[in-house]
XYZ file of C-alpha atoms in Angstrom:
623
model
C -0.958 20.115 6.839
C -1.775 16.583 6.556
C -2.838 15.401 3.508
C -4.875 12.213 4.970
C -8.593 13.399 4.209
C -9.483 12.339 7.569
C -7.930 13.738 10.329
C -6.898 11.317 13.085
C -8.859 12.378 16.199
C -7.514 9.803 18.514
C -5.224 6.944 18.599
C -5.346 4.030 16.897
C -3.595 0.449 17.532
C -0.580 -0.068 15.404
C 0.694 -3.102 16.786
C -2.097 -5.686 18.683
C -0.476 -7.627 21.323
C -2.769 -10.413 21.936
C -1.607 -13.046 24.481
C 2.732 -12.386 23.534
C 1.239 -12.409 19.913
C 2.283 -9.079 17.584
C -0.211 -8.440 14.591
C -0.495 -5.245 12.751
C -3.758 -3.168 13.336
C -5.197 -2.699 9.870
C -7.337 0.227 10.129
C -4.134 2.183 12.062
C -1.830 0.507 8.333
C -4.978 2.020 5.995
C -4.596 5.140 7.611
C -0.979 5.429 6.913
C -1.401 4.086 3.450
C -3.647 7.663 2.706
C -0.425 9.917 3.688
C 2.170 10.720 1.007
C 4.347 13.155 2.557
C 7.326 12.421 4.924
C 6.628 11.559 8.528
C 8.695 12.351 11.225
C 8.097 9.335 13.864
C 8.636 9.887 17.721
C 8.171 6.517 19.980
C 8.197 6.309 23.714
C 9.259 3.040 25.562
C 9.875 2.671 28.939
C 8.296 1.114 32.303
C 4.794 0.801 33.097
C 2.761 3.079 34.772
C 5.956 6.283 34.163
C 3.619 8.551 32.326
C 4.542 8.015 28.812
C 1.198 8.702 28.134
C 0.820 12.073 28.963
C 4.251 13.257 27.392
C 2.660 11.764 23.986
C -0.611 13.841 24.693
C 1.373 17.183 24.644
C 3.536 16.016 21.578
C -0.128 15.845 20.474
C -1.313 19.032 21.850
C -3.732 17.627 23.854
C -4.787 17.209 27.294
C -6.321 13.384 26.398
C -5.936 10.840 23.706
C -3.309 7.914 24.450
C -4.843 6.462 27.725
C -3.216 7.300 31.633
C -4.616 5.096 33.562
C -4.632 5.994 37.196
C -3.745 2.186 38.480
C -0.887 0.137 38.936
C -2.531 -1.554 35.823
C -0.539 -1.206 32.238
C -3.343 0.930 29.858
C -1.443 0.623 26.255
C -1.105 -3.230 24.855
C 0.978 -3.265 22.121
C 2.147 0.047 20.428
C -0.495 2.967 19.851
C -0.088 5.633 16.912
C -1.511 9.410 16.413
C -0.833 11.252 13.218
C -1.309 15.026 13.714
C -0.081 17.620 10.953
C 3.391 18.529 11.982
C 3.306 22.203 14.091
C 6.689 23.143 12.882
C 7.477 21.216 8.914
C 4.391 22.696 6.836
C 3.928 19.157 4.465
C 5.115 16.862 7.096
C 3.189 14.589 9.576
C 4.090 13.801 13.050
C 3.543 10.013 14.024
C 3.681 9.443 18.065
C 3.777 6.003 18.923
C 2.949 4.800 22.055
C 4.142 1.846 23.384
C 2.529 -0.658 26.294
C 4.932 -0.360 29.471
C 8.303 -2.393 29.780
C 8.144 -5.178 32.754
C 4.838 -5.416 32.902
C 3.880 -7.977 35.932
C 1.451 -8.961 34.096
C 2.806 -10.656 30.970
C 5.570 -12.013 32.310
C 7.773 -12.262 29.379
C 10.820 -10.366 28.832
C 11.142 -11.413 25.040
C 7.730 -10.090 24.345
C 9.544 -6.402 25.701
C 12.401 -6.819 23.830
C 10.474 -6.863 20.605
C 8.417 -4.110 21.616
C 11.699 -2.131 22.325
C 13.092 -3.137 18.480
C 9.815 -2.512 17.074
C 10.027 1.553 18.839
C 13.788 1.490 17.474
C 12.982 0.390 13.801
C 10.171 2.575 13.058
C 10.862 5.994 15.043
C 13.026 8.690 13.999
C 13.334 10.043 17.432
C 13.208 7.221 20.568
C 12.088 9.163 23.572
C 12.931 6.677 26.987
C 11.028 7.692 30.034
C 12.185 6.597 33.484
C 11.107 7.887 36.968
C 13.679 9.325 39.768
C 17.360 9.495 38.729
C 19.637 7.993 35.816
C 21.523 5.497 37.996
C 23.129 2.452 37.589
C 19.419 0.722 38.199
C 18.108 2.967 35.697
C 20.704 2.000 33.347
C 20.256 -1.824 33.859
C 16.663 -1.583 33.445
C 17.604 -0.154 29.769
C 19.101 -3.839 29.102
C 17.230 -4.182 26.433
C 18.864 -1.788 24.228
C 22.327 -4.510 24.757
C 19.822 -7.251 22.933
C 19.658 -5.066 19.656
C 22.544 -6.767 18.315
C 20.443 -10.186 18.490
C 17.245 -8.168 17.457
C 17.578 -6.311 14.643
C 20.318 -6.863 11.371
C 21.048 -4.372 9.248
C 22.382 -6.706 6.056
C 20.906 -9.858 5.241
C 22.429 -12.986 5.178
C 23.407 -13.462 1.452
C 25.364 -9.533 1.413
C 27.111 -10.156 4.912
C 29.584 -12.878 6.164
C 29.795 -14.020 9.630
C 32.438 -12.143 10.262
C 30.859 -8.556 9.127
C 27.931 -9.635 11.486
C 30.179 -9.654 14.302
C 32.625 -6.982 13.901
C 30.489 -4.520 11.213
C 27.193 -4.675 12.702
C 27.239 -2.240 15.852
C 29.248 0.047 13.861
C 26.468 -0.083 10.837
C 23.082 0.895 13.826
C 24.433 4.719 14.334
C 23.726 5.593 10.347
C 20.006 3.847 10.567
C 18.804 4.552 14.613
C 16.502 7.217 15.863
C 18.014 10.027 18.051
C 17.890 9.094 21.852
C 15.778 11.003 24.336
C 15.879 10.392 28.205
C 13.214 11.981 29.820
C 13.588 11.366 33.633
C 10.235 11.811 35.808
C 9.739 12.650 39.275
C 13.214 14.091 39.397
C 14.368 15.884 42.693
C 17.810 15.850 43.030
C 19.569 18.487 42.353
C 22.284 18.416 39.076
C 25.413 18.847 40.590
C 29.037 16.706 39.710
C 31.940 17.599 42.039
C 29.899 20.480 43.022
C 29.542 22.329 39.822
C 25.745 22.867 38.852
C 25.516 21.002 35.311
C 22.828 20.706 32.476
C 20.696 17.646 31.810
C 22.440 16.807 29.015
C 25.741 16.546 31.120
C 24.166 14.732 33.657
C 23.191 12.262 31.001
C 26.614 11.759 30.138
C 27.867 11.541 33.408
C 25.678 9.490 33.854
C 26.557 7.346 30.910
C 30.337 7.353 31.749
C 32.234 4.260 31.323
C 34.427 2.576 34.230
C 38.244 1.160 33.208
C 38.943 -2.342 33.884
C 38.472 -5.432 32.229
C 36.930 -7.628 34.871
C 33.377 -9.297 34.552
C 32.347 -6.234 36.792
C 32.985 -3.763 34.406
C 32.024 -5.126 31.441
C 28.446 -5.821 32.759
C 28.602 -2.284 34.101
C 29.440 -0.527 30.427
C 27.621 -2.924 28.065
C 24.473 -0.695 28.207
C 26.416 2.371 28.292
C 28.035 1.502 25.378
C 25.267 0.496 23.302
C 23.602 3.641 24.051
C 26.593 5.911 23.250
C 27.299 3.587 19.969
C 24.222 3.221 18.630
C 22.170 6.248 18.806
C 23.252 9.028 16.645
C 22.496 11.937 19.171
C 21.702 12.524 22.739
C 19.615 14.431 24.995
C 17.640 14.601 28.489
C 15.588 16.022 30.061
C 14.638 16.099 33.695
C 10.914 16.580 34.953
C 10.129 17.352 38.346
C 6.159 16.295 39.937
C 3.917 17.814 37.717
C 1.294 18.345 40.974
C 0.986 16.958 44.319
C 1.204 13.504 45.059
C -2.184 13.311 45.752
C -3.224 14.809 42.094
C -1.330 12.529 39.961
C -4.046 9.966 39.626
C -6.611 13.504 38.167
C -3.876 14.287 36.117
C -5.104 13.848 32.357
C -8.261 15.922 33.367
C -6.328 19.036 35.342
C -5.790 22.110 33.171
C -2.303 22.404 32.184
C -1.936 26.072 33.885
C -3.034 24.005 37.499
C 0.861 21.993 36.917
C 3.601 22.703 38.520
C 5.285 25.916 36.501
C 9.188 23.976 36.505
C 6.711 20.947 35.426
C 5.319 22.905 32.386
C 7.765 24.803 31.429
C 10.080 21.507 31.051
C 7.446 20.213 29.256
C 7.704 23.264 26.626
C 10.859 22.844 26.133
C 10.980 18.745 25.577
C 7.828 19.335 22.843
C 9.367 22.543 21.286
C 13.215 20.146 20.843
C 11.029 17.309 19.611
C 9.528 19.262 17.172
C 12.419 21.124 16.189
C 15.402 18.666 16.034
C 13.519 15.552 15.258
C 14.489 14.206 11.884
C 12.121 12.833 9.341
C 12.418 8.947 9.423
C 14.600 7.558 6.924
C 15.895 4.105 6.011
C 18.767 2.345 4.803
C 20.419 4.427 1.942
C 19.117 7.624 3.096
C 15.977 7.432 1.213
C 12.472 9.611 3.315
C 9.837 7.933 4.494
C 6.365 8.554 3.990
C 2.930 7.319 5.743
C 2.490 4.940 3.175
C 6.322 3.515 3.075
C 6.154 3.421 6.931
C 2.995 1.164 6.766
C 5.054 -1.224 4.430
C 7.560 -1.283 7.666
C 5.525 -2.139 10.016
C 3.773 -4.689 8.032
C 7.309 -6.508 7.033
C 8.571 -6.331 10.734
C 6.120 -7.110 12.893
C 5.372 -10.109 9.842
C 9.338 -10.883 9.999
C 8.749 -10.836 14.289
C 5.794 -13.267 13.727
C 7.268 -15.918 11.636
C 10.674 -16.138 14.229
C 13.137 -14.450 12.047
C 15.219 -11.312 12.767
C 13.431 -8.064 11.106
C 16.456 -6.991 8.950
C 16.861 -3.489 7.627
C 18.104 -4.193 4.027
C 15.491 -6.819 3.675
C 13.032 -4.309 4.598
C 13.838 -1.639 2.273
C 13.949 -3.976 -0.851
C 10.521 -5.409 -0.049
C 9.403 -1.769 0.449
C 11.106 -0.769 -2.621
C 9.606 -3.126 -4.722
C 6.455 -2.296 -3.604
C 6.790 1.739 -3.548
C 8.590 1.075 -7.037
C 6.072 -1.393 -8.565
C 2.997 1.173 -7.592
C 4.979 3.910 -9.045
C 4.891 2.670 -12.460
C 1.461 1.793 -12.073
C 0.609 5.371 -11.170
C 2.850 6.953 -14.009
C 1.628 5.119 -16.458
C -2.187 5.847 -15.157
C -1.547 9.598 -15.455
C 0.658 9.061 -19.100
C -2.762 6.841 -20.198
C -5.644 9.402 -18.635
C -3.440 12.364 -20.103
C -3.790 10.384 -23.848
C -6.693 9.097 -23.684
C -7.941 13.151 -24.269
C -5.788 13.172 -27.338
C -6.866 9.917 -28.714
C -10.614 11.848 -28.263
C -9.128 14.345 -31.265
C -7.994 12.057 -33.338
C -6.784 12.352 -36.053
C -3.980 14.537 -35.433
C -0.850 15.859 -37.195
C 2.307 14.581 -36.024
C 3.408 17.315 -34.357
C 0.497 17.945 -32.540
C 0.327 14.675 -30.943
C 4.336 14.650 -30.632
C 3.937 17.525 -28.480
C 0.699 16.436 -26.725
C 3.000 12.883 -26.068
C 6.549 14.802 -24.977
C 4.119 16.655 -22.579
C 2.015 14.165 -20.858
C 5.279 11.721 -20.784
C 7.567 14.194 -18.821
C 4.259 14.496 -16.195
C 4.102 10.835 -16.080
C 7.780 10.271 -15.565
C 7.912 12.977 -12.839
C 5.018 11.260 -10.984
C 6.720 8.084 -10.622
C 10.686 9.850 -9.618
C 8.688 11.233 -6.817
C 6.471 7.929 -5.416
C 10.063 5.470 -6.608
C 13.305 4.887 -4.667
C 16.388 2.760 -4.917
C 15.504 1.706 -8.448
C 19.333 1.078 -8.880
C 19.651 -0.718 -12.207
C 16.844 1.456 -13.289
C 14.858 -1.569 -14.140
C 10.986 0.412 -13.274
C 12.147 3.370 -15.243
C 12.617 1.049 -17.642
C 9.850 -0.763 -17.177
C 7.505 2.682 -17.211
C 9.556 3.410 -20.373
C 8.454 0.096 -22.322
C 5.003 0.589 -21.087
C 4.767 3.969 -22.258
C 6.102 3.474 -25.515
C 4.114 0.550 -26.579
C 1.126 2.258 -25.802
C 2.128 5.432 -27.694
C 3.094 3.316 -30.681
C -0.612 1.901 -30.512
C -1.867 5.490 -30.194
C -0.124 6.473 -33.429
C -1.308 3.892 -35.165
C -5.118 4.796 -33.886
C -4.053 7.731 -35.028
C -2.898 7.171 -39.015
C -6.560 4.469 -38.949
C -7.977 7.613 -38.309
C -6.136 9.675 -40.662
C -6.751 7.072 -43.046
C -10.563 6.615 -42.850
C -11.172 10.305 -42.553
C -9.060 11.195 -45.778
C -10.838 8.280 -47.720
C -14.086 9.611 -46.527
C -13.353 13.031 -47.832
C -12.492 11.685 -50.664
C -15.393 9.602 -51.554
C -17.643 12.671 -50.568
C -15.639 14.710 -53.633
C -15.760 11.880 -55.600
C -19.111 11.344 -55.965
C -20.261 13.427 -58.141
C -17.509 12.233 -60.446
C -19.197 8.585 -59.634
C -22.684 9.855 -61.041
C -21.584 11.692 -64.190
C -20.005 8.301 -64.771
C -22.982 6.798 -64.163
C -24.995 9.074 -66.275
C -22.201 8.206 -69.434
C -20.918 12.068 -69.105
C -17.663 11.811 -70.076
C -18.365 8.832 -72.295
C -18.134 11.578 -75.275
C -15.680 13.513 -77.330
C -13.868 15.379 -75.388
C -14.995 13.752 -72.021
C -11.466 12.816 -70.944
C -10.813 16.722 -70.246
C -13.813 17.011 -68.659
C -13.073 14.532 -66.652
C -9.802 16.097 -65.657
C -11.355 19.019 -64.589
C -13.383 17.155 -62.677
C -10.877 15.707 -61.072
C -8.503 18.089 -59.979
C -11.536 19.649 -58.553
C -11.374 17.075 -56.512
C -7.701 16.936 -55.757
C -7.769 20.544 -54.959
C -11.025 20.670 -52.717
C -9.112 17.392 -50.937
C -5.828 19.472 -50.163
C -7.801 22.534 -49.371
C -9.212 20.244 -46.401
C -7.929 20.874 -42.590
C -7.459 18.161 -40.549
C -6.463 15.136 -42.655
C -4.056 13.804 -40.167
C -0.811 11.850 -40.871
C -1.974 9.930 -43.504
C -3.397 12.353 -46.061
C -0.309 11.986 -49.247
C -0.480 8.207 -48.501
C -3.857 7.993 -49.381
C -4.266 10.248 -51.985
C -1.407 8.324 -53.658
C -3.370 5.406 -53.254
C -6.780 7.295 -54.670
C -4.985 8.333 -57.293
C -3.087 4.749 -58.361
C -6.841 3.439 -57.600
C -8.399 5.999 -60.430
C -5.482 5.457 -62.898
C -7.128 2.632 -64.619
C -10.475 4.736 -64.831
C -8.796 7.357 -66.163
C -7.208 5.589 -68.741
C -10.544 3.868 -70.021
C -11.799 7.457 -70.339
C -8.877 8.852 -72.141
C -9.012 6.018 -74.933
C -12.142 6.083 -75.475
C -12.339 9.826 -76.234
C -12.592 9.855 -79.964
C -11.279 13.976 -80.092
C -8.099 12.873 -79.497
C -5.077 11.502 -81.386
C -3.263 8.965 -80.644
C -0.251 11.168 -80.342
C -1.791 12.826 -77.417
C -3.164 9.984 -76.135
C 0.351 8.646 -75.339
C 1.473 12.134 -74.237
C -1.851 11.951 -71.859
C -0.618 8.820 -70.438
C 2.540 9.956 -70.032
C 1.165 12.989 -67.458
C -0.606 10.949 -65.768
C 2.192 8.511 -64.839
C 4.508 11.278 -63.943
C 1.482 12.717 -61.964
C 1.661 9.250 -59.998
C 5.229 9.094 -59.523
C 5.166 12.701 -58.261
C 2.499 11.954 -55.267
C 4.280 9.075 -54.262
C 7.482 10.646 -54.339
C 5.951 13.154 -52.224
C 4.357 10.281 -49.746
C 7.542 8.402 -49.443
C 9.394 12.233 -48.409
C 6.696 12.741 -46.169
C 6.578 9.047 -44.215
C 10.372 9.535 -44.037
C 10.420 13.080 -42.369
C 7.654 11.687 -40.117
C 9.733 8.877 -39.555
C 12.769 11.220 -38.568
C 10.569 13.359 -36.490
C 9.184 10.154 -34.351
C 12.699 9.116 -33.679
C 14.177 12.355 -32.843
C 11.062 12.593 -30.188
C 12.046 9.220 -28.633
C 15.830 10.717 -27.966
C 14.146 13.859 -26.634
C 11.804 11.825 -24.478
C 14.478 9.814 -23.269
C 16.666 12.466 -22.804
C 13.926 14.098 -20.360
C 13.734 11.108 -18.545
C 17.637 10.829 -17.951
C 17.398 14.249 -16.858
C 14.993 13.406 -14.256
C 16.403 10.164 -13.512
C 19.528 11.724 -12.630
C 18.178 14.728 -10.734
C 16.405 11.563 -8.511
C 19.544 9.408 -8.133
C 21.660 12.901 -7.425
C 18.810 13.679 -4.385
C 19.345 10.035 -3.209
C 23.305 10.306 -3.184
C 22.515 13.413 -1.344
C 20.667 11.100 1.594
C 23.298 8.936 1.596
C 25.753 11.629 2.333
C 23.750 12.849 4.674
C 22.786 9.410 6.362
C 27.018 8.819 6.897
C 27.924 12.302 7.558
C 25.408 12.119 10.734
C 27.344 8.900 11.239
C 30.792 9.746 11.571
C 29.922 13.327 13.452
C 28.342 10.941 15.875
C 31.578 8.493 16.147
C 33.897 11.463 16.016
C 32.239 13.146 19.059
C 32.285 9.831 21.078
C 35.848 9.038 20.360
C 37.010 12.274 21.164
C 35.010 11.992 24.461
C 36.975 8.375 24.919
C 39.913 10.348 24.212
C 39.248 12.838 27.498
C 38.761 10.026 29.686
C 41.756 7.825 29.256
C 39.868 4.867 27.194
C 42.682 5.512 24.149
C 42.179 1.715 23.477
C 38.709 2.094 22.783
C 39.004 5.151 20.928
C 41.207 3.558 18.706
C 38.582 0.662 17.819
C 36.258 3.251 16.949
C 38.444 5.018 14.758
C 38.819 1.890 12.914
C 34.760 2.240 12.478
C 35.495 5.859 11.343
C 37.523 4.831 8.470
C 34.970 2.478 7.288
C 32.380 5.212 7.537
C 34.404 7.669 5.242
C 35.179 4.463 2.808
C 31.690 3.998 2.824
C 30.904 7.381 2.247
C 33.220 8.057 -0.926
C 32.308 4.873 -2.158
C 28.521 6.339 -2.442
C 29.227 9.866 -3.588
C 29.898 7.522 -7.082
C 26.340 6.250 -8.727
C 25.375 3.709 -11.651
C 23.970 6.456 -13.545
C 25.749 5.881 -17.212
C 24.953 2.564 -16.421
C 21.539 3.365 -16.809
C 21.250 5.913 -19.915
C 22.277 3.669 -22.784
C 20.048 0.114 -21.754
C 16.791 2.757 -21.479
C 17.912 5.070 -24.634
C 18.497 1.300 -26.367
C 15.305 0.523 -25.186
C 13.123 3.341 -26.303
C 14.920 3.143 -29.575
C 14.204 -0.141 -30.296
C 10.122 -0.312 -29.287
C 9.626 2.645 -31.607
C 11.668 0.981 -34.571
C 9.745 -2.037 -34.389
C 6.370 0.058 -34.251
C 8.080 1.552 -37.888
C 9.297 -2.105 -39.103
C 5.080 -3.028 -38.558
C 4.131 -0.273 -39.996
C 6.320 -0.594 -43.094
C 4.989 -4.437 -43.845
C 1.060 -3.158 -42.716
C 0.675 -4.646 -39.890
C -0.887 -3.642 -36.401
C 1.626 -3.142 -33.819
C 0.734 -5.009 -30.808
């Protein structure tokens, strides 16, 4: 299902084109921004006024939505978009985007096309082309704007490629990062023969796409756009429509009942839904990493903003803006759940150490987990690290809310058992022979009613070391001037109670150092959670990448073995040379910075929580 809370009912404008002018349609971006799971993206380009429409509709499962029209007029301006919950990939949404119709008469600008074209290539997953009649060499030519890619889009920006990767790495590069390729012919009445044999659509594609020999200006013109389609698009597949009614109908047709269609009509229009929603991949970008609603609004914003400003939308650029973003809002959102999580325990305060220890390990591993899932292509780990730093400090502060209120709870408990003590003094009750026993008594009434008490928190020895150092000269004035007592025993007295006083702090210092021990080994453990995660995330992303150039190289393998069949050896030779860099490419990324990571954020957590213990040893607040 879709998780947006407001299902999308109709379309909405993506892309405003306003006089040759793209701008991004801000309610269509806000309602991307509300989906978190992975989209799959289908686009349609082609001519005006070839029912691109209507094949969106039924990708929609509906009879009406994007607009018809029943003129010679263009309907869609700019690029239309309807998220629906996917019908096949339970979690996943399907975006159709619906662009305004190629050679419009109308606008009268080609370059205005072309960037509609790029804009459908960037952002789809699966590029659906519709065309009426037959795949000819007309058809073809009117696909020229698939040769201008090459001047449209770049997939490294200028400071990570030289001039000469531009030109001989670039086409090579578009196969990992391009949406699968869809021809959907309309109106088609031929029938599919070659040399007589009856032969699927897909072969009649490829026929169609053939290449001629020769090197003359001729041939070149003639295989440019055959080229660029078998080059650049990972996958191919057609399918051929015939009239979905009479004629005379075709201007009623978003209002006729689907079972009043032509049955070869609907039952090609089965099958082109059920392979869209079967084969089409969810959109990914450079690196492999998945797409969501939100990410994909952070594309469109950066291209058609990259469009506006003259430059060439570049897909490295892209992701890193993205990333920074996605990455940036990750931490925010981990460190919101680690706070909210927290801010319950601070409500308990005070707390032993292991109590909040555990509370912390918990609430941190939720926190980390929130931000591997929203972050991607943090490479030097620098917003794990960043979420690490945050985290920390504000734990440190939380333990030392925690030993103030340890601290003012023990001395209240304290002064409560104390006072009683404070009015016999008053009333001169141990100012007597034999008062300095009394007193005693009194007293480790006091020190055994305090360590009977639950609930003292972290810093109950400390401060009954310091009640007890406070008393000591109390004490003493008591014990001398109890006339029942020699002076012998006086000394002896004195004696008891300094080894009394050594023996609590002893105990203090033994406790503040296993505490001590106990906070550090939690930061390993902590930190050893998060490399855990962190390389569970890095291992999924290496995964993508793998993926992204396996699809890659099956996709140059098939096309050089098909060069092979028909005599272009040459050519299949310069694509094996693409091939190689693929695989390079490929073993290159099954490697990962990982261990580069570990130490700098173990270092890290390490040295935040000794610094919190270097405050707290000279008494001050850690800020």
């Amino acid at each position: 299902m879709n998780n947006h809370p407001k299902p999308m009912r109709s379309p909405l404008c993506l892309i405003e084109n306003v006089r040759g002018e793209l701008r991004t349609g801000e309610q269509a971006l806000e309602y991307l921004r509300g989906i978190s799971e992975p989209v799959v993206v289908v686009a349609v380009v082609g001519l005006y006024r070839t029912g691109k429409s209507y094949l969106m509709n039924r990708l929609a499962g509906k009879q009406t939505g994007f607009a018809l029209g029943s003129t010679i007029e263009s309907k869609t301006k700019g690029i239309w978009m309807w998220c629906v919950p996917h019908p096949n990939k339970a979690g996943h949404t399907l975006v159709l985007l619906d662009t305004e119709g190629l050679g419009d008469v109308d606008k009268g600008d080609s370059k205005n096309d072309a960037w509609i074209f790029c804009l459908a290539v960037l952002l789809s997953s699966t590029l659906v082309y519709n065309s009426r009649g037959t795949i000819d060499n007309q058809a073809v030519e009117k696909l020229h704007y698939v040769t201008e890619l090459t001047e449209q889009i770049k997939v490294k920006s200028a400071s990570a490629s030289s001039a000469r990767d531009e030109e001989e790495e670039e086409d090579s590069q578009f196969v990992k990062f391009f949406p699968s390729f869809v021809w959907a012919v309309r109106d088609f009445t031929l029938e599919r023969k070659i040399d007589g044999r009856d032969v699927t659509d897909d072969e009649y594609l490829d026929f169609a796409l053939q290449l001629k020999k020769g090197l003359g200006k001729s041939a070149i013109n003639y295989n440019l756009p055959r080229q660029c389609i078998r080059n650049y698009f990972p996958s191919r597949k057609c399918f051929t429509f015939p009239f979905p009614t009479a004629p005379e109908n075709m201007k009623n047709l978003e209002c006729m009942d689907v079972n009043d269609l032509c049955p070869e009509f609907r039952k090609t229009a089965d099958r082109f839904c059920e392979y869209i929603f079967t084969e089409s991949r969810v959109k990914t970008v450079k690196g492999g990493h998945i797409v969501s609603g939100r990410m994909l609004s952070h594309l469109v914003h950066t291209y058609v903003k990259t469009i506006a400003s003259g430059d060439v939308p570049c897909l490295e650029n892209a992701v890193v803006a993205m990333a920074e973003i996605e990455n940036q809002a990750a931490v925010q959102e981990a460190f919101r759940t680690y706070e909210s999580g927290m801010e319950q325990v601070k409500n308990t305060l005070p707390l032993e150490l292991n109590e909040i220890l555990s509370q912390h390990q918990k609430i941190n591993t939720v926190a980390t987990d929130v931000f591997m899932k929203r972050s991607f292509k943090d490479e030097n780990g620098a917003y794990l690290k960043k979420l690490a730093e945050t985290i920390d400090k504000h734990y440190a502060d939380i333990l030392h809310q925690n030993e103030q209120a340890s601290e003012k709870n023990c001395r209240k408990l304290l002064m409560d058992f104390y006072a009683p003590v404070a009015q016999k003094l008053q009333e001169g009750c141990y100012a007597q022979p034999g008062g300095y026993e009394v007193y005693c008594r009194d007293r480790d009434n006091i020190l055994g009613q305090y360590r009977n008490q639950g609930n003292k928190g972290v810093r109950a020895e400390d401060v009954l070391e310091e009640f007890m150092k406070e008393k000591s000269a109390e004490s003493n004035a008591i014990l001398q001037a109890d006339q029942k007592l020699t002076e012998n025993e006086k000394m002896m007295q004195e004696e008891r109670e300094r080894t009394a006083l050594m023996e609590q702090r002893v105990k203090a210092e033994q406790e503040k150092k296993e505490k001590m021990e106990k906070s550090i080994e939690e930061v390993r453990r902590s930190y050893e959670e998060r490399m855990k995660q962190m390389e569970e995330k890095m291992e999924e992303e290496r995964h993508q990448q793998q993926k992204e150039m396996e699809l890659a190289i099956e996709s140059k393998l098939k096309e050089q073995s098909n060069l092979l069949e028909k005599g272009f050896k040459e050519k299949a030779d310069l694509l094996n040379e693409e091939i190689q860099q693929l695989r390079k490419e490929k073993s290159e990324s099954s490697g990962g910075a990982f261990k580069n990571i570990v130490m700098p954020l173990l270092k890290t957590g390490v040295e935040v929580f000794s610094t919190f213990l270097q405050y707290k040893t000279m008494g001050k607040a850690f800020k």
